[in-house]
Short mmCIF file of C-alpha atoms and ligand atoms in Angstrom, two decimals:
data_model
loop_
_atom_site.label_atom_id
_atom_site.label_comp_id
_atom_site.label_asym_id
_atom_site.label_seq_id
_atom_site.Cartn_x
_atom_site.Cartn_y
_atom_site.Cartn_z
CA MET C 840 128.80 77.20 109.10
CA SER C 841 128.28 80.53 109.45
CA ALA C 842 131.94 81.15 111.67
CA THR C 843 132.90 79.67 108.35
CA LEU C 844 131.77 82.68 106.03
CA THR C 845 133.62 85.92 106.98
CA THR C 846 133.88 87.57 103.52
CA PRO C 847 130.24 89.32 102.96
CA GLU C 848 130.51 87.95 99.47
CA ALA C 849 130.60 84.40 100.99
CA LYS C 850 128.21 85.28 102.39
CA TYR C 851 125.81 86.28 99.65
CA SER C 852 127.07 83.37 97.84
CA TYR C 853 125.46 81.04 101.06
CA LEU C 854 122.69 83.12 100.70
CA LYS C 855 121.35 82.30 97.73
CA THR C 856 122.31 79.11 97.64
CA CYS C 857 119.84 78.73 100.97
CA LEU C 858 117.16 81.03 98.41
CA CYS C 859 117.37 78.88 95.79
CA GLN C 860 117.57 75.71 97.64
CA ILE C 861 114.09 77.44 100.13
CA LYS C 862 112.54 77.76 95.84
CA ASP C 863 113.09 74.32 94.51
CA LEU C 864 110.74 73.12 97.60
CA GLU C 865 107.79 74.49 96.32
CA ALA C 866 108.80 74.27 92.89
CA ALA C 867 108.38 70.85 93.21
CA ALA C 868 104.93 71.34 96.17
CA ALA C 869 103.46 73.60 92.75
CA VAL C 870 104.07 70.92 90.67
CA LEU C 871 102.41 67.87 92.95
CA ASN C 872 100.04 70.36 93.52
CA TRP C 873 99.30 71.65 89.42
CA ASP C 874 99.07 67.01 89.16
CA GLN C 875 96.26 66.94 91.73
CA THR C 876 94.63 69.90 89.94
CA THR C 877 94.08 68.23 86.66
CA LEU C 878 96.17 64.51 86.06
CA MET C 879 96.23 62.90 89.30
CA PRO C 880 93.72 60.40 90.33
CA PRO C 881 91.10 60.58 93.25
CA GLY C 882 92.35 58.21 95.33
CA GLY C 883 96.17 60.15 94.84
CA VAL C 884 94.19 62.48 97.70
CA ALA C 885 95.42 61.77 101.11
CA ALA C 886 99.20 61.64 100.89
CA ARG C 887 99.62 64.54 97.70
CA GLY C 888 98.25 66.80 100.76
CA ARG C 889 100.92 65.31 103.34
CA GLN C 890 103.66 65.15 100.56
CA ILE C 891 102.51 69.21 99.45
CA ALA C 892 101.97 69.49 103.78
CA THR C 893 105.93 68.07 104.32
CA LEU C 894 107.11 70.52 102.04
CA THR C 895 105.96 73.32 101.84
CA GLN C 896 106.94 72.40 105.82
CA ILE C 897 110.66 71.92 105.44
CA ALA C 898 110.58 75.35 102.96
CA HIS C 899 109.15 77.47 105.58
CA GLU C 900 111.58 76.24 108.44
CA LYS C 901 114.74 76.64 106.51
CA LEU C 902 113.30 80.14 105.78
CA ILE C 903 112.97 81.28 109.52
CA ASP C 904 116.54 78.78 109.61
CA PRO C 905 118.20 82.10 113.10
CA THR C 906 121.31 81.40 110.41
CA ILE C 907 119.90 83.00 107.49
CA GLY C 908 118.53 85.44 109.95
CA GLN C 909 122.27 85.80 111.34
CA ILE C 910 123.20 86.21 107.35
CA LEU C 911 120.58 88.80 107.02
CA GLU C 912 121.83 91.22 109.49
CA ASP C 913 125.25 91.10 108.33
CA LEU C 914 124.70 92.21 104.78
CA ARG C 915 122.73 95.34 105.57
CA PRO C 916 125.89 96.43 104.96
CA TYR C 917 126.86 95.11 101.57
CA GLU C 918 123.23 95.97 100.99
CA GLU C 919 123.76 99.05 100.94
CA SER C 920 127.18 99.04 99.30
CA LEU C 921 125.86 97.96 95.99
CA PRO C 922 123.56 99.69 93.57
CA TYR C 923 119.31 100.42 95.25
CA ASP C 924 118.41 97.66 91.19
CA SER C 925 121.15 95.50 91.64
CA PRO C 926 120.10 92.15 91.72
CA GLU C 927 121.67 91.27 94.71
CA ALA C 928 120.89 94.43 96.44
CA ALA C 929 117.91 93.64 95.66
CA ILE C 930 117.67 89.47 96.60
CA VAL C 931 119.46 90.54 99.77
CA ARG C 932 115.89 93.70 100.41
CA VAL C 933 113.08 90.66 99.71
CA ALA C 934 114.80 88.00 101.58
CA ARG C 935 114.67 89.93 104.78
CA ARG C 936 111.11 90.97 103.89
CA ASP C 937 110.13 87.01 103.22
CA TYR C 938 112.54 86.17 106.33
CA ASP C 939 110.87 88.96 108.35
CA ARG C 940 107.28 88.29 108.02
CA SER C 941 107.19 83.94 107.79
CA SER C 942 109.80 84.42 110.96
CA ARG C 943 107.43 86.77 113.54
CA ILE C 944 104.64 83.54 112.11
CA PRO C 945 104.95 80.30 115.02
CA SER C 946 104.84 77.01 112.53
CA GLU C 947 102.86 75.69 115.36
CA PHE C 948 100.16 78.45 113.95
CA MET C 949 100.91 77.24 110.66
CA ALA C 950 100.14 74.33 110.88
CA ARG C 951 96.33 74.67 112.75
CA LEU C 952 95.91 77.03 109.96
CA SER C 953 96.27 74.77 106.86
CA GLU C 954 94.66 71.61 108.66
CA HIS C 955 92.17 74.16 109.28
CA GLN C 956 91.98 75.67 104.92
CA ALA C 957 91.76 71.53 103.99
CA ALA C 958 88.77 70.73 106.30
CA THR C 959 87.13 74.25 105.64
CA TYR C 960 87.44 73.65 101.65
CA GLU C 961 86.06 70.24 101.99
CA ILE C 962 82.58 71.47 103.86
CA TRP C 963 82.11 74.15 101.47
CA THR C 964 82.57 72.00 98.25
CA LYS C 965 79.83 69.79 99.59
CA ALA C 966 78.43 72.10 101.24
CA LYS C 967 77.40 75.28 98.68
CA PRO C 968 76.23 72.68 96.05
CA ALA C 969 73.48 72.03 98.75
CA ASN C 970 73.08 75.47 99.63
CA ASP C 971 73.70 74.26 103.44
CA PHE C 972 75.48 77.28 104.70
CA GLY C 973 74.51 75.01 108.53
CA ALA C 974 77.70 73.37 107.32
CA VAL C 975 80.72 75.95 107.37
CA ARG C 976 79.34 78.13 109.25
CA PRO C 977 81.26 76.64 112.87
CA TYR C 978 84.59 76.75 110.07
CA LEU C 979 84.28 80.25 108.15
CA GLU C 980 83.32 81.49 112.94
CA LYS C 981 87.23 79.08 113.70
CA MET C 982 88.62 80.98 110.21
CA LEU C 983 88.18 84.59 111.44
CA ASP C 984 89.29 83.71 114.95
CA LEU C 985 93.09 82.00 112.82
CA SER C 986 93.46 85.37 110.42
CA ARG C 987 92.99 88.10 112.97
CA GLU C 988 95.87 85.45 115.41
CA MET C 989 97.00 85.62 111.83
CA ALA C 990 97.14 89.65 112.06
CA SER C 991 98.57 89.19 115.65
CA PHE C 992 101.71 88.50 115.03
CA PHE C 993 102.22 91.62 113.29
CA PRO C 994 101.99 95.15 114.88
CA TYR C 995 98.76 96.66 112.74
CA GLU C 996 96.41 100.53 112.46
CA HIS C 997 93.97 98.23 111.07
CA VAL C 998 92.98 94.25 112.06
CA ALA C 999 93.46 93.68 107.95
CA ASP C 1000 96.44 95.32 107.63
CA PRO C 1001 99.11 92.30 107.87
CA LEU C 1002 96.37 90.62 105.94
CA ILE C 1003 96.71 92.48 102.83
CA ASP C 1004 100.49 94.00 103.01
CA SER C 1005 100.65 89.85 102.65
CA GLU C 1006 99.45 89.22 98.79
CA ASP C 1007 99.65 93.63 97.89
CA TYR C 1008 102.95 93.96 100.23
CA GLY C 1009 102.58 98.48 100.69
CA MET C 1010 99.01 98.22 101.24
CA SER C 1011 96.77 99.27 104.45
CA VAL C 1012 92.73 99.20 105.34
CA ALA C 1013 92.74 103.27 104.43
CA THR C 1014 94.39 102.99 100.87
CA VAL C 1015 91.90 100.59 99.64
CA ARG C 1016 89.17 101.60 101.22
CA SER C 1017 89.33 105.12 99.86
CA LEU C 1018 90.98 103.70 96.38
CA PHE C 1019 87.35 101.06 96.48
CA ALA C 1020 85.22 104.84 98.13
CA GLN C 1021 86.83 106.46 94.72
CA LEU C 1022 86.24 103.45 92.32
CA ARG C 1023 81.88 102.57 93.35
CA GLU C 1024 80.79 107.32 92.55
CA LYS C 1025 81.78 107.27 89.70
CA LEU C 1026 80.74 103.14 88.71
CA VAL C 1027 77.32 102.90 89.96
CA PRO C 1028 76.11 106.30 87.90
CA ILE C 1029 77.86 104.45 84.37
CA VAL C 1030 76.59 101.21 85.48
CA GLU C 1031 72.80 102.99 86.36
CA ALA C 1032 73.45 104.21 83.18
CA ILE C 1033 74.13 102.03 80.48
CA THR C 1034 71.75 98.63 82.54
CA SER C 1035 68.75 101.45 81.59
CA CYS C 1036 69.62 100.95 78.17
CA PRO C 1037 68.30 97.51 76.26
CA PRO C 1038 70.13 94.84 76.95
CA ILE C 1039 72.73 93.17 74.92
CA ASP C 1040 71.38 90.05 73.01
CA ASP C 1041 74.54 87.75 73.58
CA SER C 1042 72.36 84.66 72.54
CA CYS C 1043 75.46 83.96 70.05
CA LEU C 1044 77.49 82.77 72.50
CA TYR C 1045 76.06 80.10 74.15
CA GLN C 1046 75.35 77.59 71.36
CA TYR C 1047 77.07 74.89 71.76
CA PHE C 1048 81.13 75.18 69.72
CA SER C 1049 82.79 71.69 70.30
CA LYS C 1050 85.27 71.29 72.36
CA LYS C 1051 88.27 69.92 70.72
CA ARG C 1052 88.30 73.31 68.58
CA GLN C 1053 87.56 74.98 71.50
CA VAL C 1054 91.23 74.03 72.40
CA VAL C 1055 92.91 75.18 69.23
CA PHE C 1056 91.41 78.46 68.70
CA GLY C 1057 92.80 78.93 72.69
CA ARG C 1058 96.26 77.51 71.95
CA MET C 1059 96.41 79.43 69.01
CA VAL C 1060 95.66 82.94 70.28
CA ALA C 1061 97.44 82.14 74.05
CA GLU C 1062 100.32 81.73 71.27
CA ARG C 1063 100.00 84.72 69.34
CA ILE C 1064 99.47 86.70 72.12
CA GLY C 1065 103.40 85.82 73.24
CA TYR C 1066 102.36 82.65 76.09
CA ASN C 1067 105.77 80.35 75.13
CA PHE C 1068 105.14 76.93 74.80
CA GLN C 1069 108.09 76.11 74.47
CA ARG C 1070 108.68 76.90 78.11
CA GLY C 1071 105.26 76.35 79.37
CA ARG C 1072 101.79 73.71 78.63
CA GLN C 1073 97.91 74.17 79.46
CA ASP C 1074 95.60 71.69 80.75
CA GLU C 1075 92.04 71.25 81.52
CA SER C 1076 91.55 71.56 85.33
CA PRO C 1077 87.73 72.36 87.26
CA HIS C 1078 89.21 76.40 87.61
CA PRO C 1079 91.95 77.84 85.75
CA PHE C 1080 94.77 78.71 86.63
CA SER C 1081 97.88 79.33 86.15
CA THR C 1082 101.58 78.05 87.81
CA SER C 1083 105.39 78.69 87.90
CA PHE C 1084 108.21 75.94 88.11
CA SER C 1085 110.69 78.18 86.45
CA VAL C 1086 110.42 80.83 85.03
CA ASP C 1087 111.57 78.59 81.80
CA ASP C 1088 108.45 76.11 83.08
CA VAL C 1089 105.00 78.29 83.18
CA ARG C 1090 101.44 77.00 83.29
CA ILE C 1091 98.59 77.30 82.54
CA THR C 1092 94.80 75.55 82.82
CA THR C 1093 91.65 76.16 81.55
CA ARG C 1094 88.25 74.57 81.97
CA ILE C 1095 85.77 74.26 78.90
CA ASP C 1096 82.39 74.97 77.90
CA GLU C 1097 81.04 73.58 74.80
CA ASN C 1098 77.35 75.20 75.24
CA ASN C 1099 79.73 79.01 76.35
CA LEU C 1100 82.22 80.03 74.33
CA THR C 1101 83.38 83.22 76.56
CA GLU C 1102 84.53 80.86 79.45
CA ALA C 1103 87.73 78.81 78.36
CA LEU C 1104 88.67 81.71 74.85
CA PHE C 1105 88.37 83.86 78.02
CA SER C 1106 90.58 82.48 81.26
CA THR C 1107 92.94 81.29 78.78
CA ILE C 1108 93.37 84.41 77.86
CA HIS C 1109 93.95 85.81 81.10
CA GLU C 1110 95.46 82.37 82.69
CA ALA C 1111 98.81 83.18 79.24
CA GLY C 1112 98.53 86.55 80.44
CA HIS C 1113 99.57 85.54 84.20
CA ALA C 1114 101.71 83.17 83.12
CA MET C 1115 103.42 86.04 80.60
CA TYR C 1116 104.48 87.68 83.58
CA GLU C 1117 106.27 85.09 85.33
CA GLN C 1118 107.56 83.51 81.77
CA GLY C 1119 109.09 87.75 80.62
CA ILE C 1120 110.96 87.26 83.78
CA ALA C 1121 115.31 88.16 83.45
CA PRO C 1122 116.79 85.12 83.20
CA GLU C 1123 119.44 86.00 85.65
CA LEU C 1124 116.61 85.44 87.75
CA GLU C 1125 115.62 82.18 88.40
CA GLY C 1126 115.80 80.57 91.81
CA THR C 1127 115.80 83.64 93.51
CA PRO C 1128 113.01 85.71 95.95
CA LEU C 1129 113.11 87.85 92.76
CA ALA C 1130 112.20 84.59 90.72
CA ALA C 1131 107.61 85.82 90.61
CA GLY C 1132 105.55 88.73 90.50
CA THR C 1133 105.72 90.86 92.40
CA SER C 1134 102.08 91.31 94.35
CA GLY C 1135 98.76 90.24 94.04
CA GLY C 1136 97.06 93.33 92.76
CA VAL C 1137 100.78 93.28 89.83
CA HIS C 1138 100.12 89.84 89.06
CA GLU C 1139 96.11 90.72 88.38
CA SER C 1140 97.04 94.05 86.56
CA GLN C 1141 98.98 91.17 83.17
CA SER C 1142 95.55 88.86 83.39
CA ARG C 1143 93.38 91.41 83.54
CA LEU C 1144 95.35 93.66 81.03
CA TRP C 1145 95.35 91.04 78.31
CA GLU C 1146 92.10 89.83 78.91
CA ASN C 1147 90.25 92.72 78.73
CA ILE C 1148 91.83 95.84 77.63
CA VAL C 1149 93.14 93.42 74.56
CA GLY C 1150 91.66 90.20 74.16
CA ARG C 1151 87.41 92.25 75.23
CA SER C 1152 89.16 94.97 72.00
CA ARG C 1153 87.58 95.84 68.73
CA GLY C 1154 91.17 96.35 67.34
CA PHE C 1155 91.73 91.92 68.44
CA TRP C 1156 88.39 91.08 67.53
CA GLU C 1157 89.24 92.36 63.56
CA CYS C 1158 92.01 90.25 64.01
CA PHE C 1159 91.10 87.79 65.21
CA TYR C 1160 87.47 87.57 64.40
CA PRO C 1161 87.69 86.18 60.63
CA GLN C 1162 89.69 82.73 62.21
CA LEU C 1163 87.54 82.21 64.93
CA GLN C 1164 84.60 82.42 62.43
CA GLY C 1165 85.63 80.07 59.89
CA MET C 1166 85.69 77.75 62.97
CA PHE C 1167 82.68 77.85 63.76
CA LEU C 1168 80.72 78.81 60.38
CA ARG C 1169 77.36 77.32 61.43
CA GLU C 1170 77.93 78.89 65.05
CA LEU C 1171 78.58 82.32 63.71
CA GLY C 1172 78.67 82.38 60.00
CA PRO C 1173 75.85 85.01 60.56
CA VAL C 1174 76.72 86.79 63.75
CA SER C 1175 78.44 90.46 62.61
CA ILE C 1176 81.85 91.38 64.18
CA GLU C 1177 80.17 93.93 65.79
CA LYS C 1178 76.96 91.71 67.00
CA PHE C 1179 80.26 89.44 68.44
CA TYR C 1180 81.86 92.59 70.03
CA ARG C 1181 78.70 94.00 71.88
CA ALA C 1182 78.44 90.43 73.06
CA ILE C 1183 81.42 89.83 74.56
CA ASN C 1184 80.99 93.32 76.54
CA LYS C 1185 77.61 92.49 77.63
CA VAL C 1186 77.01 94.62 80.89
CA ALA C 1187 74.32 93.03 82.94
CA LYS C 1188 73.87 93.57 86.91
CA SER C 1189 74.45 89.73 88.46
CA PRO C 1190 75.21 88.21 91.24
CA ILE C 1191 77.96 85.71 90.68
CA ARG C 1192 81.80 87.70 90.42
CA THR C 1193 83.19 86.29 88.68
CA ASP C 1194 80.88 86.19 84.75
CA ALA C 1195 80.46 89.79 85.94
CA ASP C 1196 81.31 92.03 82.57
CA GLU C 1197 84.17 94.58 83.51
CA VAL C 1198 82.62 97.47 84.38
CA THR C 1199 80.59 95.47 87.28
CA TYR C 1200 82.71 93.40 88.07
CA ASN C 1201 84.80 95.45 90.49
CA LEU C 1202 81.88 96.82 92.60
CA HIS C 1203 80.93 92.49 93.09
CA VAL C 1204 84.72 92.80 95.15
CA ALA C 1205 84.32 96.45 97.37
CA ILE C 1206 80.67 93.56 98.87
CA ARG C 1207 83.16 91.16 99.79
CA PHE C 1208 85.70 94.09 100.77
CA SER C 1209 83.44 95.63 102.71
CA LEU C 1210 81.67 92.83 105.01
CA GLU C 1211 85.49 90.98 105.12
CA LEU C 1212 86.51 94.23 107.37
CA ALA C 1213 83.15 94.80 108.90
CA MET C 1214 83.43 90.46 109.74
CA LEU C 1215 87.51 91.01 111.07
CA GLU C 1216 86.27 93.99 113.51
CA GLY C 1217 83.67 92.29 115.00
CA LYS C 1218 80.81 94.69 113.69
CA LEU C 1219 79.29 91.54 110.98
CA GLU C 1220 78.55 87.82 112.57
CA VAL C 1221 79.21 84.73 110.65
CA ARG C 1222 75.94 84.02 111.87
CA ASP C 1223 75.08 86.61 110.46
CA LEU C 1224 76.26 87.13 107.24
CA PRO C 1225 74.22 85.55 103.95
CA GLU C 1226 72.02 88.75 105.23
CA ALA C 1227 74.83 90.83 104.66
CA TRP C 1228 74.95 89.35 101.70
CA ASN C 1229 71.96 89.73 100.43
CA GLU C 1230 71.34 93.82 101.70
CA ARG C 1231 74.54 95.19 99.49
CA TYR C 1232 73.70 93.15 96.20
CA LYS C 1233 70.01 94.60 96.31
CA SER C 1234 71.15 98.21 97.69
CA ASP C 1235 73.88 97.92 95.41
CA LEU C 1236 73.54 96.12 92.46
CA GLY C 1237 70.25 95.95 92.97
CA ILE C 1238 69.33 92.31 93.18
CA LEU C 1239 68.81 89.70 95.40
CA PRO C 1240 70.77 86.77 94.88
CA ALA C 1241 68.74 83.41 93.89
CA ASN C 1242 70.42 81.63 98.02
CA ASP C 1243 73.95 81.36 99.37
CA SER C 1244 75.99 79.08 97.14
CA GLN C 1245 74.83 81.54 94.23
CA GLY C 1246 75.56 84.41 97.95
CA ALA C 1247 78.02 84.72 100.92
CA MET C 1248 78.82 80.73 99.59
CA GLN C 1249 79.68 81.52 96.64
CA ASP C 1250 83.54 82.91 96.35
CA VAL C 1251 86.26 79.44 97.88
CA HIS C 1252 88.45 82.31 99.47
CA TRP C 1253 86.99 82.47 102.80
CA PHE C 1254 86.74 78.96 103.37
CA CYS C 1255 90.70 78.21 102.13
CA GLY C 1256 92.39 81.09 103.10
CA THR C 1257 91.20 83.91 105.40
CA VAL C 1258 88.94 85.83 105.84
CA GLY C 1259 91.03 89.22 104.53
CA GLY C 1260 93.44 90.27 102.69
CA MET C 1261 92.58 88.59 99.08
CA PHE C 1262 89.51 89.73 97.36
CA GLN C 1263 91.70 93.68 96.84
CA SER C 1264 93.91 92.23 94.58
CA TYR C 1265 91.50 91.95 92.25
CA THR C 1266 90.71 95.69 92.06
CA LEU C 1267 93.50 97.18 92.69
CA GLY C 1268 95.61 94.39 89.65
CA ASN C 1269 91.90 96.73 87.07
CA LEU C 1270 93.15 99.81 88.30
CA MET C 1271 96.80 99.23 87.31
CA GLY C 1272 96.37 97.44 84.43
CA ALA C 1273 94.45 100.13 82.71
CA GLN C 1274 96.94 102.97 84.19
CA PHE C 1275 99.55 100.34 82.70
CA TYR C 1276 97.63 100.53 79.86
CA GLU C 1277 97.30 104.06 79.18
CA LYS C 1278 100.78 105.15 79.63
CA ALA C 1279 101.15 101.98 76.86
CA ILE C 1280 100.15 103.25 75.05
CA LYS C 1281 100.74 106.81 75.02
CA ILE C 1282 104.01 106.12 75.03
CA ASN C 1283 103.55 103.89 71.83
CA PRO C 1284 101.08 105.43 70.00
CA GLU C 1285 100.53 102.31 67.14
CA ILE C 1286 100.56 99.62 70.10
CA PRO C 1287 96.37 99.88 68.99
CA VAL C 1288 96.71 99.31 65.21
CA ALA C 1289 98.81 97.27 65.82
CA ILE C 1290 96.47 94.93 68.30
CA GLU C 1291 94.63 95.87 64.69
CA ARG C 1292 97.45 93.63 62.68
CA GLY C 1293 97.76 90.29 64.60
CA ASN C 1294 100.77 92.23 66.07
CA PHE C 1295 100.89 92.11 69.70
CA ASN C 1296 104.70 92.61 69.82
CA MET C 1297 104.27 96.25 71.35
CA LEU C 1298 103.11 95.11 73.48
CA TYR C 1299 104.55 92.68 74.89
CA HIS C 1300 107.76 93.89 74.44
CA TRP C 1301 106.83 97.30 76.24
CA LEU C 1302 104.89 94.76 79.57
CA LYS C 1303 107.80 92.66 79.65
CA GLU C 1304 110.82 96.04 79.23
CA ASN C 1305 109.09 97.83 82.51
CA ILE C 1306 106.63 95.24 84.28
CA TYR C 1307 107.37 91.42 83.63
CA GLN C 1308 111.71 91.36 83.65
CA HIS C 1309 112.01 93.14 87.18
CA GLY C 1310 109.61 89.80 88.91
CA ARG C 1311 110.19 90.67 92.23
CA LYS C 1312 113.01 93.41 92.27
CA TYR C 1313 110.68 96.57 93.40
CA THR C 1314 107.36 96.92 94.92
CA ALA C 1315 103.20 97.10 92.69
CA GLU C 1316 104.28 101.42 94.30
CA GLU C 1317 108.04 102.27 92.62
CA ILE C 1318 106.67 100.35 89.54
CA ILE C 1319 104.02 102.26 88.69
CA LYS C 1320 104.57 105.21 89.87
CA GLU C 1321 108.05 103.81 87.95
CA VAL C 1322 106.33 103.48 84.65
CA THR C 1323 103.19 106.30 84.82
CA GLY C 1324 105.25 108.58 86.63
CA ALA C 1325 101.92 108.68 88.98
CA PRO C 1326 100.46 106.87 91.94
CA LEU C 1327 97.99 104.55 91.52
CA SER C 1328 94.60 105.94 90.69
CA VAL C 1329 90.88 105.33 89.69
CA ASN C 1330 91.23 107.62 86.98
CA PRO C 1331 92.97 105.32 83.83
CA PHE C 1332 90.29 102.38 84.81
CA ILE C 1333 87.28 104.75 84.60
CA ASP C 1334 88.15 106.66 81.99
CA TYR C 1335 88.75 103.57 79.78
CA ILE C 1336 85.90 102.30 81.19
CA ARG C 1337 84.00 105.69 80.13
CA ASN C 1338 85.01 105.81 76.69
CA LYS C 1339 84.66 102.28 75.95
CA TYR C 1340 80.80 101.64 76.20
CA ALA C 1341 79.42 105.20 75.43
CA ALA C 1342 80.53 103.47 71.96
CA ILE C 1343 79.59 101.07 72.23
CA TYR C 1344 76.13 101.80 74.61
CA GLN C 1345 75.56 104.27 72.48
CA ILE C 1346 75.07 107.14 75.60
CA GLU C 1347 77.40 110.08 77.47
CA LEU C 1348 79.07 108.24 79.90
ZN1 ZN V 2553 93.89 86.37 87.48
#
């Protein structure tokens, strides 16, 4: 049919239609996945797995169709004739990147990988509570082999490069390793200084807080900061996540613990941050490959900026604490705002990444990053992973995990995705978030005061204008450079941590 497409405009229009169909298939799979984790009865599991696999496979086949490859080749002069930032040029550019990546990976391999991922996840969900690393070991060994095989379809300097590039396009082991090294060097003394102070009493957060009220409060906060419930909704799921079916339907989930106020509250702000990014994508990009976050790191920068830099700031609680206190009068009535603010910012060396405070968090990520590199390089055998994990926790955080379920089996990533390529996004996100926010308040110094008064518009609009609206039009590297005028650096994050925690702990950092 490409023979009938004679003009570049006709070819472009045909390409756009195909890409929209691919996007529709992916969105349909996302709806099925959302339903599976929120509402579906347990009996639906087997059929649902098959249905999602069918849609994913059709979408993949449509994308790697050689006709698409030919059209993308034919459209090179058309693309070059257009401005770099035009939607047309960006769609062709990003579609070519997706096509090149997907067409290198054989469909037969994709099927093998997803089958093994499903099996490994299933085993992990049982082995983790049973603290039985032996049960997942052979699965993880095969997952490591498959991760190496995945990398082998691409040219690389380091075997983890293609895995990192898939989540954080343009990043490599060399760049991420260097950021982690700089970060560790500066963070370790800060953590030491803070944790030698008397610990903060955060017991006010661990009382009984009714589920119903927690949900009401969380929704109110999400709405106030800019999450649009007319184009989204919130449900419960075992692990909080956000998912997008179109720019006008971006959903979030939460998990509520009636004995822990922070769980639902901060996961709601976190997921709302992810979702506001996707809701803020320019409407004209809907149905194109540009209608998504540009990288794992940039996505995480938006969730963590709202969750930590805003949601754990003193100004934010100047605005919301009276309302929270009013809702939980018996529990929080006697707790001053200062006490509450210190409690939600308590720094402690702890074994669990997802419970970690923002100061120690990146040390948890650094451990995983270096262990997965060691496994991929063949320097660390899977059977020695639990011991290596514990040694690193002892040397870097001064604690020994109680068992392997709190140790090497703690996170799902290696047991459902690939070994390598995922963890770095969390730390890249923390660094990017701090760098974006530093710039935002340089341009609009009134932002912190506006937040204190409950006006989140100023920050929201700055982020929408500079980041959200573009979707995948620019790479992470391009956005950071364009928006902040500098390449990604650890300094804004370190400065932010130093200023904030020196005040909280009343020490010099
Ligand atoms: Zn996130």
